[in-house]
CSV table of C-alpha atoms and ligand atoms in Angstrom, one decimal:
chain,number,residue,atom,x,y,z
A,1,MET,CA,0.0,0.0,0.0
A,2,ASP,CA,1.5,3.4,-0.9
A,3,THR,CA,-0.8,5.6,1.3
A,4,LYS,CA,0.9,6.9,4.4
A,5,ARG,CA,0.2,4.9,7.6
A,6,ILE,CA,-1.8,6.9,10.1
A,7,TYR,CA,-1.2,5.9,13.7
A,8,LEU,CA,-3.4,5.9,16.7
A,9,SER,CA,-0.9,7.8,18.9
A,10,SER,CA,2.8,7.7,18.2
A,11,PRO,CA,5.7,9.4,19.9
A,12,ALA,CA,6.5,13.0,19.0
A,13,MET,CA,10.0,14.1,19.8
A,14,HIS,CA,11.2,17.7,19.6
A,15,GLY,CA,15.0,17.8,20.0
A,16,GLU,CA,15.4,18.9,23.6
A,17,GLU,CA,15.2,15.2,24.5
A,18,GLN,CA,18.5,14.5,22.7
A,19,GLN,CA,20.2,17.4,24.5
A,20,PHE,CA,19.3,15.9,27.9
A,21,ILE,CA,20.5,12.5,26.7
A,22,LYS,CA,23.7,13.9,25.4
A,23,GLU,CA,24.4,15.6,28.7
A,24,ALA,CA,23.9,12.2,30.4
A,25,PHE,CA,26.4,10.6,28.0
A,26,ASP,CA,28.9,13.4,28.2
A,27,THR,CA,28.9,13.1,32.0
A,28,ASN,CA,28.7,9.3,32.0
A,29,TRP,CA,25.5,9.2,33.9
A,30,VAL,CA,24.2,6.1,32.1
A,31,ALA,CA,22.6,4.6,35.1
A,32,PRO,CA,19.3,4.1,37.0
A,33,LEU,CA,20.1,7.3,38.8
A,34,GLY,CA,21.6,10.7,38.0
A,35,PRO,CA,20.8,14.4,37.5
A,36,ASN,CA,18.1,13.8,34.8
A,37,VAL,CA,16.2,11.5,37.2
A,38,THR,CA,16.3,13.9,40.1
A,39,ALA,CA,15.4,16.9,37.8
A,40,PHE,CA,12.6,15.0,36.1
A,41,GLU,CA,11.0,14.2,39.4
A,42,LYS,CA,11.3,17.8,40.5
A,43,GLU,CA,9.9,19.2,37.2
A,44,MET,CA,7.0,16.7,37.1
A,45,ALA,CA,6.0,17.5,40.7
A,46,GLU,CA,6.2,21.2,40.0
A,47,TYR,CA,4.2,20.9,36.8
A,48,VAL,CA,1.3,19.0,38.3
A,49,GLY,CA,1.5,20.9,41.6
A,50,ILE,CA,2.3,18.1,44.1
A,51,GLY,CA,5.0,17.8,46.7
A,52,HIS,CA,7.0,14.8,45.6
A,53,ALA,CA,7.6,12.3,42.8
A,54,SER,CA,9.5,9.1,42.3
A,55,ALA,CA,10.6,8.2,38.8
A,56,LEU,CA,10.0,4.5,37.9
A,57,SER,CA,10.3,2.1,35.0
A,58,SER,CA,6.6,2.0,34.1
A,59,GLY,CA,3.2,3.2,35.2
A,60,THR,CA,2.4,-0.4,36.1
A,61,ALA,CA,5.4,-0.4,38.5
A,62,ALA,CA,4.1,2.8,40.0
A,63,ILE,CA,0.7,1.3,40.7
A,64,HIS,CA,2.3,-1.8,42.1
A,65,LEU,CA,4.5,0.3,44.5
A,66,ALA,CA,1.5,2.5,45.4
A,67,LEU,CA,-0.3,-0.6,46.6
A,68,LYS,CA,2.8,-1.6,48.6
A,69,LEU,CA,2.8,1.8,50.2
A,70,LEU,CA,-0.8,1.3,51.3
A,71,ASN,CA,0.2,-2.0,52.7
A,72,VAL,CA,-2.2,-4.0,50.4
A,73,LYS,CA,-1.6,-7.7,51.2
A,74,GLN,CA,-2.8,-11.1,50.3
A,75,GLY,CA,-6.6,-11.4,50.5
A,76,ASP,CA,-7.3,-7.7,50.9
A,77,ILE,CA,-10.2,-6.3,48.9
A,78,VAL,CA,-9.3,-3.4,46.5
A,79,PHE,CA,-12.1,-1.6,44.6
A,80,THR,CA,-11.1,-0.7,41.0
A,81,SER,CA,-12.4,0.5,37.7
A,82,SER,CA,-13.7,-2.2,35.4
A,83,LEU,CA,-13.6,-0.3,32.1
A,84,THR,CA,-9.8,0.4,31.8
A,85,PHE,CA,-6.5,-1.1,30.7
A,86,ALA,CA,-5.5,-4.2,32.7
A,87,ALA,CA,-2.5,-2.4,34.2
A,88,THR,CA,-4.9,-0.5,36.5
A,89,CYS,CA,-5.8,-3.7,38.4
A,90,ASN,CA,-3.1,-6.3,37.6
A,91,PRO,CA,-0.8,-5.1,40.3
A,92,ILE,CA,-3.5,-5.8,42.9
A,93,THR,CA,-3.2,-9.4,41.7
A,94,TYR,CA,0.6,-9.3,41.9
A,95,GLU,CA,0.1,-8.8,45.7
A,96,LYS,CA,-2.5,-11.6,45.8
A,97,ALA,CA,-5.1,-9.1,46.9
A,98,VAL,CA,-8.5,-9.2,45.3
A,99,PRO,CA,-9.7,-6.7,42.7
A,100,VAL,CA,-13.4,-5.9,43.0
A,101,PHE,CA,-14.6,-4.3,39.8
A,102,ILE,CA,-16.8,-1.2,39.7
A,103,ASP,CA,-18.8,-0.2,36.6
A,104,SER,CA,-18.5,3.2,34.8
A,105,GLU,CA,-21.0,6.0,34.5
A,106,ARG,CA,-22.0,7.5,31.2
A,107,ASN,CA,-21.0,11.1,31.9
A,108,THR,CA,-17.2,10.5,32.0
A,109,TRP,CA,-16.9,6.7,31.3
A,110,ASN,CA,-15.1,6.4,34.6
A,111,LEU,CA,-15.8,4.7,38.0
A,112,ASP,CA,-19.4,5.3,39.0
A,113,PRO,CA,-19.7,6.7,42.5
A,114,GLU,CA,-23.2,5.1,42.8
A,115,ALA,CA,-21.8,1.7,41.9
A,116,LEU,CA,-19.0,2.3,44.4
A,117,LYS,CA,-21.5,2.8,47.2
A,118,LYS,CA,-23.1,-0.6,46.2
A,119,ALA,CA,-19.7,-2.3,46.6
A,120,TYR,CA,-19.3,-0.9,50.1
A,121,GLU,CA,-22.6,-2.6,51.0
A,122,LYS,CA,-20.9,-6.0,50.6
A,123,TYR,CA,-17.3,-4.9,51.4
A,124,PRO,CA,-17.5,-2.2,54.1
A,125,ASP,CA,-13.7,-2.1,54.6
A,126,PRO,CA,-11.7,-2.3,51.4
A,127,LYS,CA,-7.9,-1.7,51.7
A,128,ALA,CA,-7.8,0.8,48.8
A,129,ILE,CA,-9.5,2.2,45.7
A,130,VAL,CA,-7.6,2.3,42.4
A,131,TYR,CA,-9.4,4.2,39.7
A,132,ALA,CA,-8.5,5.5,36.2
A,133,HIS,CA,-9.3,8.6,34.2
A,134,LEU,CA,-10.1,6.9,30.9
A,135,TYR,CA,-8.7,8.4,27.7
A,136,GLY,CA,-7.8,11.5,29.6
A,137,THR,CA,-11.3,12.5,30.8
A,138,PRO,CA,-11.3,13.3,34.5
A,139,ALA,CA,-13.6,11.0,36.6
A,140,LYS,CA,-16.2,12.4,39.0
A,141,ILE,CA,-13.3,13.0,41.4
A,142,ASP,CA,-15.1,15.0,44.2
A,143,GLU,CA,-17.8,12.3,44.5
A,144,ILE,CA,-15.3,9.4,44.5
A,145,MET,CA,-13.0,11.1,47.0
A,146,ALA,CA,-16.0,12.0,49.3
A,147,ILE,CA,-17.2,8.4,49.4
A,148,ALA,CA,-13.6,7.2,50.0
A,149,ALA,CA,-13.1,9.7,52.8
A,150,GLU,CA,-16.4,8.8,54.5
A,151,HIS,CA,-15.1,5.2,54.7
A,152,GLY,CA,-11.5,6.0,55.4
A,153,THR,CA,-10.3,4.2,52.3
A,154,PRO,CA,-7.0,5.4,50.7
A,155,VAL,CA,-7.1,6.2,47.0
A,156,ILE,CA,-4.7,5.5,44.2
A,157,GLU,CA,-5.3,7.7,41.2
A,158,ASP,CA,-4.3,6.1,37.9
A,159,ALA,CA,-3.7,9.1,35.7
A,160,ALA,CA,-1.6,7.2,33.2
A,161,GLU,CA,-3.8,8.4,30.4
A,162,ALA,CA,-4.6,11.8,32.0
A,163,LEU,CA,-1.3,13.6,32.4
A,164,GLY,CA,-2.1,17.3,31.7
A,165,SER,CA,-5.8,16.9,32.3
A,166,THR,CA,-7.3,19.1,35.0
A,167,TYR,CA,-10.4,18.9,37.3
A,168,LYS,CA,-11.7,22.1,38.8
A,169,GLY,CA,-8.4,23.7,38.0
A,170,ARG,CA,-6.1,21.0,39.5
A,171,TYR,CA,-4.1,18.4,37.7
A,172,CYS,CA,-5.4,14.8,37.6
A,173,GLY,CA,-3.1,12.5,39.6
A,174,THR,CA,-2.9,15.0,42.6
A,175,PHE,CA,-6.2,14.2,44.2
A,176,GLY,CA,-5.7,10.7,45.6
A,177,ASN,CA,-3.4,9.7,48.4
A,178,ILE,CA,-1.0,8.6,45.7
A,179,GLY,CA,-1.1,9.4,41.9
A,180,ILE,CA,0.6,7.6,39.1
A,181,TYR,CA,1.6,8.6,35.5
A,182,SER,CA,2.9,6.6,32.5
A,183,PHE,CA,5.3,7.5,29.8
A,184,ASN,CA,4.7,4.5,27.6
A,185,GLY,CA,5.2,4.8,23.9
A,186,ASN,CA,1.7,5.9,23.0
A,187,LYS,CA,0.9,8.2,26.0
A,188,ILE,CA,0.6,12.0,25.7
A,189,ILE,CA,4.3,12.3,26.5
A,190,THR,CA,6.6,9.4,26.3
A,191,THR,CA,10.1,8.3,27.4
A,192,SER,CA,9.8,5.0,25.4
A,193,GLY,CA,8.7,3.5,28.7
A,194,GLY,CA,8.5,4.8,32.2
A,195,GLY,CA,6.3,5.9,35.0
A,196,MET,CA,6.0,8.3,38.0
A,197,LEU,CA,4.5,8.0,41.4
A,198,VAL,CA,3.5,11.2,43.1
A,199,SER,CA,2.4,12.2,46.5
A,200,ASN,CA,2.3,15.1,48.9
A,201,ASN,CA,3.8,12.9,51.5
A,202,GLU,CA,7.6,12.7,51.1
A,203,GLU,CA,7.7,9.4,53.0
A,204,ASP,CA,5.7,7.8,50.2
A,205,THR,CA,8.0,8.8,47.4
A,206,LYS,CA,11.1,8.0,49.4
A,207,LYS,CA,9.8,4.6,50.2
A,208,ALA,CA,8.7,4.0,46.6
A,209,THR,CA,12.3,4.8,45.4
A,210,TRP,CA,13.6,2.5,48.1
A,211,TYR,CA,11.3,-0.4,46.9
A,212,ALA,CA,12.3,0.4,43.3
A,213,THR,CA,16.0,0.1,44.0
A,214,GLN,CA,16.0,-3.3,45.7
A,215,THR,CA,15.1,-2.2,49.3
A,216,ARG,CA,18.7,-1.7,50.5
A,217,ASP,CA,18.9,-0.9,54.2
A,218,PRO,CA,21.2,1.9,55.2
A,219,ALA,CA,24.1,-0.5,56.1
A,220,ARG,CA,27.6,-0.9,54.6
A,221,TYR,CA,26.7,-4.4,53.3
A,222,TYR,CA,23.7,-5.4,51.3
A,223,GLN,CA,20.9,-6.0,53.8
A,224,HIS,CA,17.2,-6.2,53.2
A,225,THR,CA,14.3,-6.2,55.6
A,226,GLU,CA,11.7,-6.3,52.8
A,227,ILE,CA,11.5,-7.7,49.3
A,228,GLY,CA,12.6,-5.1,46.7
A,229,TYR,CA,12.2,-4.5,43.0
A,230,ASN,CA,14.3,-3.2,40.1
A,231,TYR,CA,11.8,-0.5,39.1
A,232,ARG,CA,13.9,2.7,38.9
A,233,MET,CA,13.9,4.9,35.8
A,234,SER,CA,17.2,5.3,34.1
A,235,ASN,CA,19.0,8.7,33.7
A,236,ILE,CA,18.7,8.3,29.9
A,237,VAL,CA,15.0,7.7,30.0
A,238,ALA,CA,14.5,10.6,32.4
A,239,GLY,CA,16.4,12.8,29.9
A,240,ILE,CA,13.7,12.0,27.3
A,241,GLY,CA,11.1,12.8,29.9
A,242,ARG,CA,12.5,16.2,30.7
A,243,GLY,CA,12.5,17.1,27.0
A,244,GLN,CA,9.0,15.9,26.5
A,245,LEU,CA,7.6,17.7,29.6
A,246,LEU,CA,8.5,21.0,27.9
A,247,HIS,CA,5.9,20.1,25.2
A,248,LEU,CA,3.1,18.6,27.3
A,249,ALA,CA,1.0,21.7,27.0
A,250,GLU,CA,1.5,21.8,23.3
A,251,HIS,CA,0.6,18.1,22.9
A,252,LYS,CA,-2.6,18.7,24.9
A,253,LYS,CA,-3.6,21.6,22.7
A,254,LEU,CA,-3.1,19.4,19.6
A,255,LYS,CA,-5.0,16.5,21.1
A,256,LYS,CA,-7.9,18.7,22.0
A,257,ASP,CA,-7.9,20.1,18.5
A,258,ILE,CA,-8.1,16.5,17.0
A,259,TYR,CA,-11.1,15.8,19.3
A,260,ARG,CA,-12.8,19.1,18.2
A,261,GLN,CA,-12.3,18.3,14.5
A,262,TYR,CA,-13.9,14.8,14.9
A,263,LYS,CA,-16.8,16.3,17.0
A,264,GLU,CA,-17.5,18.9,14.3
A,265,ALA,CA,-17.1,16.5,11.4
A,266,PHE,CA,-19.5,13.9,12.9
A,267,ALA,CA,-22.1,16.4,14.2
A,268,ASP,CA,-24.4,15.7,11.3
A,269,ILE,CA,-24.3,11.9,11.9
A,270,PRO,CA,-26.9,11.3,14.7
A,271,ALA,CA,-25.6,7.7,15.3
A,272,ILE,CA,-22.2,9.0,16.3
A,273,THR,CA,-21.3,10.6,19.6
A,274,MET,CA,-17.8,11.4,20.9
A,275,ASN,CA,-16.5,10.2,24.2
A,276,PRO,CA,-17.6,12.6,27.0
A,277,LEU,CA,-15.4,15.3,28.5
A,278,ASN,CA,-16.1,16.2,32.1
A,279,PRO,CA,-17.6,19.7,32.2
A,280,ASP,CA,-15.8,20.1,35.6
A,281,GLY,CA,-12.5,19.5,34.0
A,282,ASP,CA,-10.2,20.1,31.0
A,283,ALA,CA,-9.4,16.8,29.5
A,284,ASN,CA,-6.1,16.2,27.6
A,285,CYS,CA,-8.1,14.3,25.0
A,286,TRP,CA,-5.4,11.6,24.9
A,287,LEU,CA,-7.5,9.4,22.6
A,288,SER,CA,-10.6,10.6,20.8
A,289,CYS,CA,-13.3,7.8,20.8
A,290,MET,CA,-16.7,7.5,19.2
A,291,LEU,CA,-19.8,5.6,20.2
A,292,ILE,CA,-22.3,4.3,17.7
A,293,ASP,CA,-26.0,4.2,18.7
A,294,PRO,CA,-27.2,0.8,17.6
A,295,LYS,CA,-30.8,2.2,17.4
A,296,LEU,CA,-29.8,4.7,14.8
A,297,SER,CA,-27.3,2.7,12.7
A,298,ASP,CA,-26.5,-0.9,11.7
A,299,THR,CA,-22.8,0.0,11.4
A,300,THR,CA,-20.7,-1.7,14.0
A,301,PRO,CA,-17.3,-0.6,15.5
A,302,ASP,CA,-15.8,-3.6,13.7
A,303,MET,CA,-17.0,-2.3,10.4
A,304,VAL,CA,-15.5,1.1,11.1
A,305,MET,CA,-12.2,-0.4,12.2
A,306,ASP,CA,-12.1,-2.6,9.2
A,307,ALA,CA,-12.7,0.3,6.9
A,308,LEU,CA,-10.0,2.4,8.5
A,309,ASP,CA,-7.6,-0.6,8.4
A,310,SER,CA,-8.2,-1.0,4.7
A,311,GLU,CA,-7.1,2.7,4.3
A,312,ASN,CA,-3.9,2.0,6.3
A,313,ILE,CA,-5.3,3.9,9.3
A,314,GLU,CA,-4.8,2.5,12.8
A,315,SER,CA,-7.8,2.4,15.2
A,316,ARG,CA,-8.5,0.4,18.3
A,317,PRO,CA,-11.4,-1.1,20.2
A,318,ILE,CA,-12.4,0.4,23.6
A,319,TRP,CA,-10.6,-1.3,26.5
A,320,LYS,CA,-12.5,-4.5,27.2
A,321,PRO,CA,-13.9,-4.2,30.7
A,322,MET,CA,-12.1,-6.3,33.4
A,323,ASN,CA,-15.4,-7.9,34.5
A,324,LEU,CA,-15.5,-9.5,31.0
A,325,GLN,CA,-11.9,-10.8,31.1
A,326,PRO,CA,-11.5,-14.6,31.4
A,327,VAL,CA,-8.6,-14.0,33.9
A,328,TYR,CA,-10.9,-12.1,36.2
A,329,ALA,CA,-13.9,-14.5,35.8
A,330,GLU,CA,-14.0,-15.2,39.6
A,331,ASN,CA,-14.0,-11.5,40.7
A,332,ASP,CA,-17.0,-9.5,41.9
A,333,PHE,CA,-18.5,-6.8,39.8
A,334,PHE,CA,-20.8,-4.0,40.9
A,335,THR,CA,-23.1,-1.7,38.9
A,336,ILE,CA,-25.6,0.9,40.2
A,337,ASP,CA,-27.9,-2.1,40.5
A,338,GLY,CA,-25.6,-3.9,42.9
A,339,ILE,CA,-23.5,-7.0,42.5
A,340,GLN,CA,-23.8,-8.7,39.0
A,341,PRO,CA,-23.6,-12.3,38.0
A,342,ASN,CA,-20.3,-13.4,36.6
A,343,THR,CA,-20.4,-12.5,32.8
A,344,ALA,CA,-16.9,-13.4,31.7
A,345,PRO,CA,-16.9,-15.1,28.2
A,346,VAL,CA,-18.7,-18.3,27.6
A,347,LYS,CA,-18.5,-20.3,24.4
A,348,GLY,CA,-20.5,-19.1,21.4
A,349,ASP,CA,-20.9,-15.4,22.3
A,350,ASN,CA,-17.8,-14.2,20.3
A,351,GLY,CA,-15.7,-14.1,23.5
A,352,GLU,CA,-17.1,-10.7,24.3
A,353,GLY,CA,-19.3,-11.8,27.1
A,354,TRP,CA,-22.6,-10.0,27.7
A,355,ASP,CA,-23.9,-7.9,30.5
A,356,GLY,CA,-26.1,-4.9,31.0
A,357,SER,CA,-23.3,-2.8,32.4
A,358,VAL,CA,-22.4,0.7,31.2
A,359,GLY,CA,-18.8,-0.4,30.6
A,360,GLY,CA,-19.9,-3.4,28.6
A,361,ASP,CA,-22.1,-1.1,26.5
A,362,ILE,CA,-19.4,1.4,25.8
A,363,PHE,CA,-17.0,-1.5,24.9
A,364,ARG,CA,-19.5,-3.0,22.4
A,365,HIS,CA,-20.5,0.2,20.7
A,366,GLY,CA,-17.3,2.3,20.8
A,367,LEU,CA,-13.9,2.6,19.2
A,368,CYS,CA,-10.7,4.7,19.5
A,369,LEU,CA,-10.0,7.0,16.6
A,370,PRO,CA,-6.5,7.9,15.5
A,371,SER,CA,-5.4,10.7,17.8
A,372,ASP,CA,-1.8,11.2,16.6
A,373,ILE,CA,-0.6,14.8,17.1
A,374,LYS,CA,1.5,14.5,14.0
A,375,ASN,CA,-1.6,14.1,11.8
A,376,THR,CA,-1.8,16.6,9.0
A,377,PRO,CA,-5.0,18.2,7.9
A,378,GLU,CA,-5.0,15.8,5.0
A,379,ASP,CA,-4.6,12.9,7.4
A,380,MET,CA,-7.6,14.1,9.4
A,381,GLU,CA,-9.6,14.5,6.2
A,382,ARG,CA,-8.8,10.9,5.2
A,383,ILE,CA,-9.8,9.5,8.5
A,384,ILE,CA,-13.0,11.5,8.7
A,385,ALA,CA,-14.0,10.6,5.1
A,386,THR,CA,-13.4,6.9,5.8
A,387,VAL,CA,-15.6,7.0,8.9
A,388,LYS,CA,-18.3,8.9,7.2
A,389,ARG,CA,-18.4,6.4,4.3
A,390,CYS,CA,-19.5,3.8,6.9
A,391,PHE,CA,-22.6,5.8,7.7
A,392,VAL,CA,-24.2,6.5,4.3
B,401,PLP,C1,-0.8,2.8,30.0
B,401,PLP,C2,-1.6,2.6,31.2
B,401,PLP,C3,-1.1,2.0,32.4
B,401,PLP,C4,0.3,1.4,32.5
B,401,PLP,O1,1.4,2.2,32.2
B,401,PLP,P1,2.7,1.5,31.7
B,401,PLP,O2,3.7,2.6,31.8
B,401,PLP,O3,2.4,1.0,30.3
B,401,PLP,O4,3.1,0.4,32.6
B,401,PLP,C5,-1.9,2.0,33.5
B,401,PLP,N1,-3.2,2.4,33.5
B,401,PLP,C6,-3.7,2.8,32.4
B,401,PLP,C7,-5.1,3.3,32.4
B,401,PLP,C8,-3.0,2.9,31.2
B,401,PLP,O5,-3.5,3.4,30.1
């Protein structure tokens, strides 16, 4: 195919990244510590307006260490978003704790405060809540935090997709007891791979760094009182991060513009709605997504994705909810109607499972559109024309 490939969301480098890397090479700081790591932590904390940060090898590692900091242990109940990427909840399982999945609400696609209340009816004393801001749209943070505070449950805010998004003027990732970010290859800024754990409590970030560097006790010899991890960010990777952070605001502006273009282009197709943006916030629009109303069109997300693929355009299904994942078939799932029967895939239903949940509905009727900030106006036209052809 000779048409240019259009990506979902690919890295956008600017040049400063290489300067920071060059400095690291010139000073021989090619190690999982060094001036870029320290500076990147400080610059990230300042950017989002939080006290402290610990630079780690991935967002998943950051969630894992956040759970360690909250002392989540084998058998503990942890409430978590169902409609999200598996990395939100997998670290709960690393610790042999038990994820209990909570449905989404329609207004932000994120953890539903009303469903959360239902989960407390069965489990009044969960060890923690881990929830995500899907596709960069801030959740109903005030409502979630109020319920958590009422029950004294600590909160981990998975802002992996929402770096740069704000809610009531404050950056996502700074509301929970602990926040986490990801710099994976397709996130709004990337270091090729990496993550950050943030907190207003310096004890947290210090301890996270200690866990991430093999839990060495302050002794002359190697002594360990706890099991450690090799989760630290390298000084090279942190150099990329420092360069990228200089362009976060610009990336957000471009992402928001992509969302606006789709919204305008599809305004005259009643069957299409775009993913919601919380009116109490300012989303980074990391990925633009669309929903198809099955009452208004027979076109399915698969048909749109196939059409885009045949034009050499990358798209992606909505995250498949965790309550529909075979690996979590034994876990409880709560909607606003209370606990739901296990609906993980059974034979003959296409592996999708079926349930009446909001998350399941969004999964079945939605898709992620290309949201690459390097898209040209011609690229956007090609994408939009291809989608529109599916609705004539
Ligand atoms: C990307 C992502 C993560 C994991 O981050 P990594 O850096 O890839 O480990 C966690 N949660 C969500 C919602 C994500 O999208």
